[in-house]
PDB file of C-alpha atoms and ligand atoms in Angstrom:
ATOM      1  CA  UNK A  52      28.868 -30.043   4.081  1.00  0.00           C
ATOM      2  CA  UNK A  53      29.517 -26.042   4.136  1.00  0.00           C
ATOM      3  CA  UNK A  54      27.215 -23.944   2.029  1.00  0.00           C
ATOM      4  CA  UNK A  55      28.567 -22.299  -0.348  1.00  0.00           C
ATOM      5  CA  UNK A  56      27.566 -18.897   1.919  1.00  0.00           C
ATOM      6  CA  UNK A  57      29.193 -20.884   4.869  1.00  0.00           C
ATOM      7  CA  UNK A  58      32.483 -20.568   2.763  1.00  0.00           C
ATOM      8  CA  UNK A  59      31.622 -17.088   2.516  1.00  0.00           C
ATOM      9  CA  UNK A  60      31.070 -15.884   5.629  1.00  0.00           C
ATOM     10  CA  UNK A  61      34.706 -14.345   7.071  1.00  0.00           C
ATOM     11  CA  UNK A  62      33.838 -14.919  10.851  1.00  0.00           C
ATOM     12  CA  UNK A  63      32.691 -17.971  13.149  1.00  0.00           C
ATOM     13  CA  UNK A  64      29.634 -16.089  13.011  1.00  0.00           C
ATOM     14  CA  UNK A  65      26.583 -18.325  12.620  1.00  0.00           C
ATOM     15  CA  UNK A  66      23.310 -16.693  10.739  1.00  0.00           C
ATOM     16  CA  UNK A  67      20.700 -16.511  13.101  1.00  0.00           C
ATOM     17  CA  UNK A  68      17.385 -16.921  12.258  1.00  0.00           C
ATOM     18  CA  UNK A  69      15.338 -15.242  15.294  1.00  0.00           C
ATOM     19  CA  UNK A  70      12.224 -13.116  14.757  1.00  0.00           C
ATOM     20  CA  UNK A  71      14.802  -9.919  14.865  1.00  0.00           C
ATOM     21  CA  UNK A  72      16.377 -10.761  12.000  1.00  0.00           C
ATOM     22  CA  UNK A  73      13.811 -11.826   9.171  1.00  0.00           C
ATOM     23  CA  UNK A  74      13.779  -9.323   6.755  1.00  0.00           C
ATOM     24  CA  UNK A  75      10.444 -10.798   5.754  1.00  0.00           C
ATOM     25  CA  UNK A  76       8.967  -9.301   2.644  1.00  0.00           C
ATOM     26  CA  UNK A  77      11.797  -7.371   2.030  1.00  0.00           C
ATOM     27  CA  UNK A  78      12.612  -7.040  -1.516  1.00  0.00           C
ATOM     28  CA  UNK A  79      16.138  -7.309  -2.383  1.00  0.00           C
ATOM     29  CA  UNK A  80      17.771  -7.140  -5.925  1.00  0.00           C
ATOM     30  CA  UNK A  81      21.179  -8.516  -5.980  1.00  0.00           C
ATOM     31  CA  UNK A  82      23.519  -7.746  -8.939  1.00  0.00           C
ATOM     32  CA  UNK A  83      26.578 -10.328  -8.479  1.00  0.00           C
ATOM     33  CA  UNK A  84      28.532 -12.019 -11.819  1.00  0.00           C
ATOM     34  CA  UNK A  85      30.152 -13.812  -9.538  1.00  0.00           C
ATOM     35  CA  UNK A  86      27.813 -17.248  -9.634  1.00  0.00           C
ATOM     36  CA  UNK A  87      28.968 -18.830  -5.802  1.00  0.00           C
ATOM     37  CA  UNK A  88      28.674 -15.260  -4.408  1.00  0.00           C
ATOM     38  CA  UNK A  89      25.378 -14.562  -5.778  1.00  0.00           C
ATOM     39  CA  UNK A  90      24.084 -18.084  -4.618  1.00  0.00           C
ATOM     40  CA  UNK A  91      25.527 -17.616  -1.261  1.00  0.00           C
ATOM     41  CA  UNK A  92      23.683 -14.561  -0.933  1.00  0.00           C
ATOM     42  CA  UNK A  93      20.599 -15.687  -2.195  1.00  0.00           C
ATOM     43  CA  UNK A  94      20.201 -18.290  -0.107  1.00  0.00           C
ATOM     44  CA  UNK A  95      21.312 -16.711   3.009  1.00  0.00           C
ATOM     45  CA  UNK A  96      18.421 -13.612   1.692  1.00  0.00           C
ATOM     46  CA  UNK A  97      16.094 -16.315   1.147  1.00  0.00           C
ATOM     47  CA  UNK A  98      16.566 -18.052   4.545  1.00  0.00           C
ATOM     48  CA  UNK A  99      16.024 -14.450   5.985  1.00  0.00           C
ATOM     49  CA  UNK A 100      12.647 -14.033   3.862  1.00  0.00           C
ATOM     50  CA  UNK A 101      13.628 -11.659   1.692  1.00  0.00           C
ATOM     51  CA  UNK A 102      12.391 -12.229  -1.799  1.00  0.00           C
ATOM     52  CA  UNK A 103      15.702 -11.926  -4.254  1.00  0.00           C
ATOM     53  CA  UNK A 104      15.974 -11.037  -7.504  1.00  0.00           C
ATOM     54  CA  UNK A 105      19.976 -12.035  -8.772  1.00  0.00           C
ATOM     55  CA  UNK A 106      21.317 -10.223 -12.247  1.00  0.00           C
ATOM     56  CA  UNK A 107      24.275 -11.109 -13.623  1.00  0.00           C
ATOM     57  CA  UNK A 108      25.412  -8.301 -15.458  1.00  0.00           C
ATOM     58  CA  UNK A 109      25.484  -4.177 -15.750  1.00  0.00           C
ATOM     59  CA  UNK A 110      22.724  -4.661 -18.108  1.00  0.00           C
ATOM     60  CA  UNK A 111      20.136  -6.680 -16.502  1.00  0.00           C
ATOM     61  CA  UNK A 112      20.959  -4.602 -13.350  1.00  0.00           C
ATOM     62  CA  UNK A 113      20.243  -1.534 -14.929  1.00  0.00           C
ATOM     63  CA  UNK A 114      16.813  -2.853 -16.573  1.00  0.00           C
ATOM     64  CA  UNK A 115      15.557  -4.456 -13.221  1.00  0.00           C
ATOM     65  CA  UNK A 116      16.508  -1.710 -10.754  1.00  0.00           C
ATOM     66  CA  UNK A 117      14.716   0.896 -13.295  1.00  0.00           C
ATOM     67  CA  UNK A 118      11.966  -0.992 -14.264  1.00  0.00           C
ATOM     68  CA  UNK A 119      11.194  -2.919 -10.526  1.00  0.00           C
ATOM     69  CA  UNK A 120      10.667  -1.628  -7.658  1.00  0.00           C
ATOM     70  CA  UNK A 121      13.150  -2.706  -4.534  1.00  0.00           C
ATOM     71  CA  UNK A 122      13.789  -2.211  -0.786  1.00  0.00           C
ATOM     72  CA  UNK A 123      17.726  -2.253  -1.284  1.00  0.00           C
ATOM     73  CA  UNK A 124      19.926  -3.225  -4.190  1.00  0.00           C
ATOM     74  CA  UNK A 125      23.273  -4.975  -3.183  1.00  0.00           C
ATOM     75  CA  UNK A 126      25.707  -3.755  -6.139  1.00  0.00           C
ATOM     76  CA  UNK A 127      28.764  -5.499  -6.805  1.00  0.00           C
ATOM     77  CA  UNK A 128      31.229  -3.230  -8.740  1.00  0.00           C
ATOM     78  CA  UNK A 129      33.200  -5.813 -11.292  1.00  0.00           C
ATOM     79  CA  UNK A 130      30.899  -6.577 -13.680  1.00  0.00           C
ATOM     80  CA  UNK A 131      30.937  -7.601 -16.923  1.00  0.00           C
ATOM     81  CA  UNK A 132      29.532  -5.078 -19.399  1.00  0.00           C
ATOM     82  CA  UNK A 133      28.376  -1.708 -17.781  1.00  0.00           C
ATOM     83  CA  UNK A 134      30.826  -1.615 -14.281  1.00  0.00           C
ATOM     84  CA  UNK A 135      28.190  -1.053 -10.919  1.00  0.00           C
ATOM     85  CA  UNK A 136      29.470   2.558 -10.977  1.00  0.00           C
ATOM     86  CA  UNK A 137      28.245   3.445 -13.893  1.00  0.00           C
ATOM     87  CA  UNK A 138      25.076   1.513 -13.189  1.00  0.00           C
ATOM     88  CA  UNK A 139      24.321   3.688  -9.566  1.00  0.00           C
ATOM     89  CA  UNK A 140      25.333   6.787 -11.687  1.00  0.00           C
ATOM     90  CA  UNK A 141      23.192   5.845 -14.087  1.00  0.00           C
ATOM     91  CA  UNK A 142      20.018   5.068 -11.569  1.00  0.00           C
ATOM     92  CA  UNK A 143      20.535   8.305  -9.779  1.00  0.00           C
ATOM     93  CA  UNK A 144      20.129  10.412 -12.597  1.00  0.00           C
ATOM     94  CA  UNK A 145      16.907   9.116 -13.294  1.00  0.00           C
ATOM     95  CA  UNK A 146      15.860   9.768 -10.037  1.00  0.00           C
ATOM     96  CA  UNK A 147      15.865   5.622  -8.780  1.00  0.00           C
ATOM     97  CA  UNK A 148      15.952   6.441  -4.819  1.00  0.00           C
ATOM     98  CA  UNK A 149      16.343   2.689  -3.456  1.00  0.00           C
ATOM     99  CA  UNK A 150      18.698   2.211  -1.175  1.00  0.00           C
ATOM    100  CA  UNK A 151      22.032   1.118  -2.666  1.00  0.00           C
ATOM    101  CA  UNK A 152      24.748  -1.216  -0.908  1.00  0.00           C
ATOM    102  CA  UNK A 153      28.192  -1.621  -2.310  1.00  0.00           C
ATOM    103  CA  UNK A 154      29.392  -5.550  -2.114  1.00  0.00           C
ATOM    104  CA  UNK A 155      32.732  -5.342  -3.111  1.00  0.00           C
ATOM    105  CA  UNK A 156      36.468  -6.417  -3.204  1.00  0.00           C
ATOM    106  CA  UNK A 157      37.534  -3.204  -3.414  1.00  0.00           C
ATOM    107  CA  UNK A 158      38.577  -1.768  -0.274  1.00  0.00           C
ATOM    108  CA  UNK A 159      40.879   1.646  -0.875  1.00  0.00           C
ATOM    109  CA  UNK A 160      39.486   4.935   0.614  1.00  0.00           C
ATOM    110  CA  UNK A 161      39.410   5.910  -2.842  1.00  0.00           C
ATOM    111  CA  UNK A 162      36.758   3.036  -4.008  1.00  0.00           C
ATOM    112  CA  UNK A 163      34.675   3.771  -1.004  1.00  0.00           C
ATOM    113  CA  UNK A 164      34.509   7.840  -2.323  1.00  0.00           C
ATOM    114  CA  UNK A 165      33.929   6.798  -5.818  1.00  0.00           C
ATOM    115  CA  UNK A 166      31.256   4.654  -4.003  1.00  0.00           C
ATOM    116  CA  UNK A 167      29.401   6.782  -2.279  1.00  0.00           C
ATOM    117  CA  UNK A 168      29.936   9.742  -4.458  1.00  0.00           C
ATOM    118  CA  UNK A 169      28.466   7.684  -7.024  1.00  0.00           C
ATOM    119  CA  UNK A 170      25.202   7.787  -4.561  1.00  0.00           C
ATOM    120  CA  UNK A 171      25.928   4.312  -2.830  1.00  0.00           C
ATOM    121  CA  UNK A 172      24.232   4.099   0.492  1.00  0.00           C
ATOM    122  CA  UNK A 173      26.305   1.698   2.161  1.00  0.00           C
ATOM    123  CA  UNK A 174      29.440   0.438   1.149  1.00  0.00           C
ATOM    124  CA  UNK A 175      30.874  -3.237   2.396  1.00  0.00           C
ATOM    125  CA  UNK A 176      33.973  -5.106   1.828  1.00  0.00           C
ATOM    126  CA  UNK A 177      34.234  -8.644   0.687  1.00  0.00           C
ATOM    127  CA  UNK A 178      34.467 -11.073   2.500  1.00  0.00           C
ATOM    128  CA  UNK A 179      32.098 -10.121   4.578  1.00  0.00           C
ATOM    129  CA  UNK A 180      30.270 -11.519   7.733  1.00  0.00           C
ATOM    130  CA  UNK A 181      26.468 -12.037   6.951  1.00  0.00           C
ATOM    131  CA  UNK A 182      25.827 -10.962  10.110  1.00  0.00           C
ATOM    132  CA  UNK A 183      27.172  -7.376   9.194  1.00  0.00           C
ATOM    133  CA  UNK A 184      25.540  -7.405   6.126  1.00  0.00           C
ATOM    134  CA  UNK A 185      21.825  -8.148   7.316  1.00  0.00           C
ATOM    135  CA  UNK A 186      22.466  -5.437  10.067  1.00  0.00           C
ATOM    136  CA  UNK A 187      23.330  -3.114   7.062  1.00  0.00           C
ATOM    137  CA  UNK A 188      20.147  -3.904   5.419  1.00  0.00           C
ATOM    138  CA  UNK A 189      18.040  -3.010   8.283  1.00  0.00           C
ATOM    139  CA  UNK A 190      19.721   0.239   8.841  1.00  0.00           C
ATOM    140  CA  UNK A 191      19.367   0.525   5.372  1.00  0.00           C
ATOM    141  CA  UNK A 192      15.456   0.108   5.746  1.00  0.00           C
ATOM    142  CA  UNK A 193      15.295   1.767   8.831  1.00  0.00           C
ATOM    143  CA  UNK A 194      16.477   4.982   7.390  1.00  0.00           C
ATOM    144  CA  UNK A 195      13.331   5.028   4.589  1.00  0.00           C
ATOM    145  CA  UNK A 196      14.200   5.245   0.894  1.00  0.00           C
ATOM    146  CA  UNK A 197      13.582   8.671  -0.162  1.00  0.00           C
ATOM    147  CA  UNK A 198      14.420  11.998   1.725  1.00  0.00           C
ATOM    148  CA  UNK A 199      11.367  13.814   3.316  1.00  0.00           C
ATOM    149  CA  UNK A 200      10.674  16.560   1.528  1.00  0.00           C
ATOM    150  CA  UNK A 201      10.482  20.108   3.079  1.00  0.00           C
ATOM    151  CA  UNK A 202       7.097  21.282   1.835  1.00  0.00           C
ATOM    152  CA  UNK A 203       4.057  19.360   0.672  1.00  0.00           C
ATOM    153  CA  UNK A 204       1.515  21.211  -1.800  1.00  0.00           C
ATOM    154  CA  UNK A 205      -2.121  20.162  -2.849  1.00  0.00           C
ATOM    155  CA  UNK A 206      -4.155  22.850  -4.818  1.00  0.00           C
ATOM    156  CA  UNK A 207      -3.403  26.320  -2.752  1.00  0.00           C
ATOM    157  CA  UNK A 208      -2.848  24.385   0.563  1.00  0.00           C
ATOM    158  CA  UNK A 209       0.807  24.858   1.528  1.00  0.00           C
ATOM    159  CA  UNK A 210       2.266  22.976   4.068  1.00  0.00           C
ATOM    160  CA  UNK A 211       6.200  23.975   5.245  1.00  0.00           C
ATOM    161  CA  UNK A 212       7.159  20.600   7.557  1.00  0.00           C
ATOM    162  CA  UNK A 213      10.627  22.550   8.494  1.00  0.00           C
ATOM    163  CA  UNK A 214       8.906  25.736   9.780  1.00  0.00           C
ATOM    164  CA  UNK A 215       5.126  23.878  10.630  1.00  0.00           C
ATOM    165  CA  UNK A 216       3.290  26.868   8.933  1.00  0.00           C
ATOM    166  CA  UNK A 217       0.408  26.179   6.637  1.00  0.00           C
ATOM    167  CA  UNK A 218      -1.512  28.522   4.399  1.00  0.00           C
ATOM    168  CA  UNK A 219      -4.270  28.018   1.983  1.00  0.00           C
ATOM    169  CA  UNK A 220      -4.160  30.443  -1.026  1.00  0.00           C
ATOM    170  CA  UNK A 221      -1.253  32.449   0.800  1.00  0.00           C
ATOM    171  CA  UNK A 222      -3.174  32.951   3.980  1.00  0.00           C
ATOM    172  CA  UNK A 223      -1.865  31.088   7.140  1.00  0.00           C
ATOM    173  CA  UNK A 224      -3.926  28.683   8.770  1.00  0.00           C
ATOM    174  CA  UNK A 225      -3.424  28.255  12.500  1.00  0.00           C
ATOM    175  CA  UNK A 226      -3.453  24.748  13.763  1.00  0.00           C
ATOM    176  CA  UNK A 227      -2.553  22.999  17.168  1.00  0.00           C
ATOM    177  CA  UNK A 228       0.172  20.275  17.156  1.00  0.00           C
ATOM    178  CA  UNK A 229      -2.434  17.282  16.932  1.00  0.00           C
ATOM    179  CA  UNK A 230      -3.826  18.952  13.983  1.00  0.00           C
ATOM    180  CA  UNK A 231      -0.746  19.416  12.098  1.00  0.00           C
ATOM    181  CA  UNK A 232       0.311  16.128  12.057  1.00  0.00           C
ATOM    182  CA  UNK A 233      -3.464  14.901  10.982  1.00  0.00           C
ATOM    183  CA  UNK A 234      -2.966  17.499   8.134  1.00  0.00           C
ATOM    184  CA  UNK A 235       0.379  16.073   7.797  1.00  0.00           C
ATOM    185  CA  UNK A 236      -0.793  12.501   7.664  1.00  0.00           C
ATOM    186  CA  UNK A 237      -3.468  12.869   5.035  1.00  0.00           C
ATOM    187  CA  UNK A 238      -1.196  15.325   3.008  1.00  0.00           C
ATOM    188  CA  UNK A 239       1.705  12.569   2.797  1.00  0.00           C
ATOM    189  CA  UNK A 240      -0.792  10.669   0.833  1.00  0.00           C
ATOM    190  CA  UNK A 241      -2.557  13.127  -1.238  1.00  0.00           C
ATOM    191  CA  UNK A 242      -5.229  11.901  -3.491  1.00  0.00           C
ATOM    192  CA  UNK A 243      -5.340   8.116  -1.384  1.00  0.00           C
ATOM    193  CA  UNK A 244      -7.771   6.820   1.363  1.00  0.00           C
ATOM    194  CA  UNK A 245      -6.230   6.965   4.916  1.00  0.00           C
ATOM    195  CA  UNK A 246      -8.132   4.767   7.371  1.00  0.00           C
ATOM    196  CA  UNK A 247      -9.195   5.790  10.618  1.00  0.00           C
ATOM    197  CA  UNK A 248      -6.723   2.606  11.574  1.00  0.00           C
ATOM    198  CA  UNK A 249      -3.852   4.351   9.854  1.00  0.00           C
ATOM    199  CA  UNK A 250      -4.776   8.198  11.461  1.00  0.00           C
ATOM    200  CA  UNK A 251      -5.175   6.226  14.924  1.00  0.00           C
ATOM    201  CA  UNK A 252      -1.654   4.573  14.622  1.00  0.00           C
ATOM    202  CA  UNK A 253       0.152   7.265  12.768  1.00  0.00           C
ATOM    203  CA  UNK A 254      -1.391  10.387  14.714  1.00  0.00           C
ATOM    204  CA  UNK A 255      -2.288   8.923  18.009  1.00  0.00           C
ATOM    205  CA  UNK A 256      -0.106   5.961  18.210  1.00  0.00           C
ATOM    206  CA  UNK A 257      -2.295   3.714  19.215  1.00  0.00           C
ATOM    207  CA  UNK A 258      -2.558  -0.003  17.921  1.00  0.00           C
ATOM    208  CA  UNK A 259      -6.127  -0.807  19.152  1.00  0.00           C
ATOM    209  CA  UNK A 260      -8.674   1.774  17.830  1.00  0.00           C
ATOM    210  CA  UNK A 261     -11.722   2.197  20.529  1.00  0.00           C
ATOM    211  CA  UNK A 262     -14.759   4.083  19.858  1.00  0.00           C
ATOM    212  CA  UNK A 263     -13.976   6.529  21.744  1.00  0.00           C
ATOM    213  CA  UNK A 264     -10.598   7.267  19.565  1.00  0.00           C
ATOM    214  CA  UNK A 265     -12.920   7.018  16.524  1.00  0.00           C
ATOM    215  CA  UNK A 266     -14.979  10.155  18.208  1.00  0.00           C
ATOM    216  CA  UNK A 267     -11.481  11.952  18.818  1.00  0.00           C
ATOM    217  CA  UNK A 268     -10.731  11.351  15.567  1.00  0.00           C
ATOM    218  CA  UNK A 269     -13.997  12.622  14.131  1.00  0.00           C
ATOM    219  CA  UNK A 270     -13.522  15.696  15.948  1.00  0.00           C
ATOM    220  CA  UNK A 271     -10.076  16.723  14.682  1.00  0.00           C
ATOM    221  CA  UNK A 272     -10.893  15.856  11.141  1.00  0.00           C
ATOM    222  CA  UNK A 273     -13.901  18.187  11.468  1.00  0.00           C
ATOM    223  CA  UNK A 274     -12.247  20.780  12.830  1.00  0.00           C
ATOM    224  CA  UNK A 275      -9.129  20.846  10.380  1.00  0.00           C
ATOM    225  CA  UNK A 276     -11.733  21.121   7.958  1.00  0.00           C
ATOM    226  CA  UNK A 277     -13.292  24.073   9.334  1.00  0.00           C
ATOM    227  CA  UNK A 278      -9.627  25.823   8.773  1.00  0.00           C
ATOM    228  CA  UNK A 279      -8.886  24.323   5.492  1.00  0.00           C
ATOM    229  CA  UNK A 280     -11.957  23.997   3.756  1.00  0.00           C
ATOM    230  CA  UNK A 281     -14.582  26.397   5.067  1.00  0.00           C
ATOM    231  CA  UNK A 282     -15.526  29.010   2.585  1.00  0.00           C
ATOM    232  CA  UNK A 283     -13.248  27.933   0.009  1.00  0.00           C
ATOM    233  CA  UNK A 284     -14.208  27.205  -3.403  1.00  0.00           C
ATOM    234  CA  UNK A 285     -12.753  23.733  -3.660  1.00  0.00           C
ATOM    235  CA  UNK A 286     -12.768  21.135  -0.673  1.00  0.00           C
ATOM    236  CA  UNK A 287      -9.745  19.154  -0.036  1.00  0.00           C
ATOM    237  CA  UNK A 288     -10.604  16.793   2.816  1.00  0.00           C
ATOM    238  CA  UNK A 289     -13.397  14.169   2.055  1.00  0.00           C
ATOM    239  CA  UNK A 290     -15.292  11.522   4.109  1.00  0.00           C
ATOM    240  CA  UNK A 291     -15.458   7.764   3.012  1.00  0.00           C
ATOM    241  CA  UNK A 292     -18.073   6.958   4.905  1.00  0.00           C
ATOM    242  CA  UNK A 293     -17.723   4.091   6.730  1.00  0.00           C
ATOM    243  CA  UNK A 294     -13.827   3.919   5.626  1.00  0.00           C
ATOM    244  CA  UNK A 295     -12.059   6.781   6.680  1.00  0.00           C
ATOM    245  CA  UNK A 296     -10.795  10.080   4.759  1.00  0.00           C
ATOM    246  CA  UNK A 297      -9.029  11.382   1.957  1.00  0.00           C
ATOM    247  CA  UNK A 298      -7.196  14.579   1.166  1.00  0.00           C
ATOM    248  CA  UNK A 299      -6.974  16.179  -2.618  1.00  0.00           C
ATOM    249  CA  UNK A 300      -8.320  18.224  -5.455  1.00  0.00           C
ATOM    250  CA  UNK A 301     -11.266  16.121  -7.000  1.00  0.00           C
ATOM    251  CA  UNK A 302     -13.897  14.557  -5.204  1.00  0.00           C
ATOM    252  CA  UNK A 303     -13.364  11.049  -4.263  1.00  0.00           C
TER     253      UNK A 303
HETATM  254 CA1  LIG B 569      32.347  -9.145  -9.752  1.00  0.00          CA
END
């Protein structure tokens, strides 16, 4: 018997269920009226170990996506009640960044600009090949939710990522490459711990964390904090002990 996303699916295309292709963990809300679709899509979602979320309507759509927090929304535009338009419109202006693909049956040039200018990410025609959609989704994901910024700030530490120059209470701080990015690193996560396992995979790439890395490490993080924090009247980088480090205004 043919699922009802087998009926769905526009190619010969079969699903395929290899390690590439799980989307496990990924959270996916999926606003479909459209009963068969949205059961076609959860189960193919599911099958890809994605937890789904289906709403039927402009309404529930609207509270989820605002209220919960996603990895993508797929966004059907025919909807009873509040049209998916008016719902991305709506989530944009209150600053909701998650990804956002189109599902739709409308396929002019002039849907997809409505679409997009509406701040859709993505923007897919139904029927569709769920083949094509999954690849979406990861390119989706791959592409990170919210734009970098351009500058990060904590206290009178200034960090500008376009032109690398940092200054503490205006006065520029000169730092080699290595140390930039720890700075960079800790900064991206003001005010949280960062493990030496993060710092070691996000600064040094490296998956297995030896002693001697920790020592490496240990020596960077003191010597950012001789440029950042020495003689200043508030510290910004702490030790954990035993954990790792944490960058901010109060003491940890
Ligand atoms: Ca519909």
């Amino acid at each position: 018997m043919l699922s009802s996303f087998d009926k769905l699916r526009m190619s010969g295309e079969q699903p395929r269920h290899t390690q590439q292709t799980k989307l496990s963990g990924v959270r996916v809300l999926v606003v479909e009226d459209e009963q068969k679709v949205a059961n076609a899509l959860r189960e193919g979602l599911d099958s890809e170990g994605c937890t789904v979320v289906v709403e039927n309507t402009g309404e529930g759509a609207f509270y989820r996506g605002s209220t919960e927090s996603f990895d993508v929304i797929l966004l059907d535009l025919g909807l009873p009640g509040r049209d998916g338009v008016q719902i991305l419109r709506t989530l944009r202006a209150r600053d909701v960044r998650t990804p956002v693909l189109i599902l739709t049956a409308r396929d002019t040039s002039d849907d997809r600009v409505v679409g997009f200018d509406s701040g859709a990410d993505d923007y897919l025609v139904k029927p569709f090949a769920f083949a094509e959609l999954l690849a979406r989704i990861r390119a989706l994901l791959r592409r990170g939710r919210a734009p970098q910024p351009l500058r990060l700030k904590v206290d009178d530490l200034d960090v500008d990522l376009v032109t690398r120059r940092v200054s503490r209470g205006g006065q520029s701080i000169e730092l080699t490459a290595r140390e930039f990015q720890l700075l960079h690193c800790l900064m991206s996560r003001d005010g949280e711990l960062v493990s030496r396992d993060t710092l070691a995979s996000e600064v040094w790439k490296e998956t297995a964390r030896s002693s001697t890395l920790n020592n490496v490490i240990d020596v960077h993080i003191a010597r950012l904090r001789r440029k950042i924090d020495l003689d200043r009247p508030t510290r910004l980088i702490h030790t954990i002990r035993g954990v790792g480090f944490m960058l901010g205004e109060g003491e940890p």
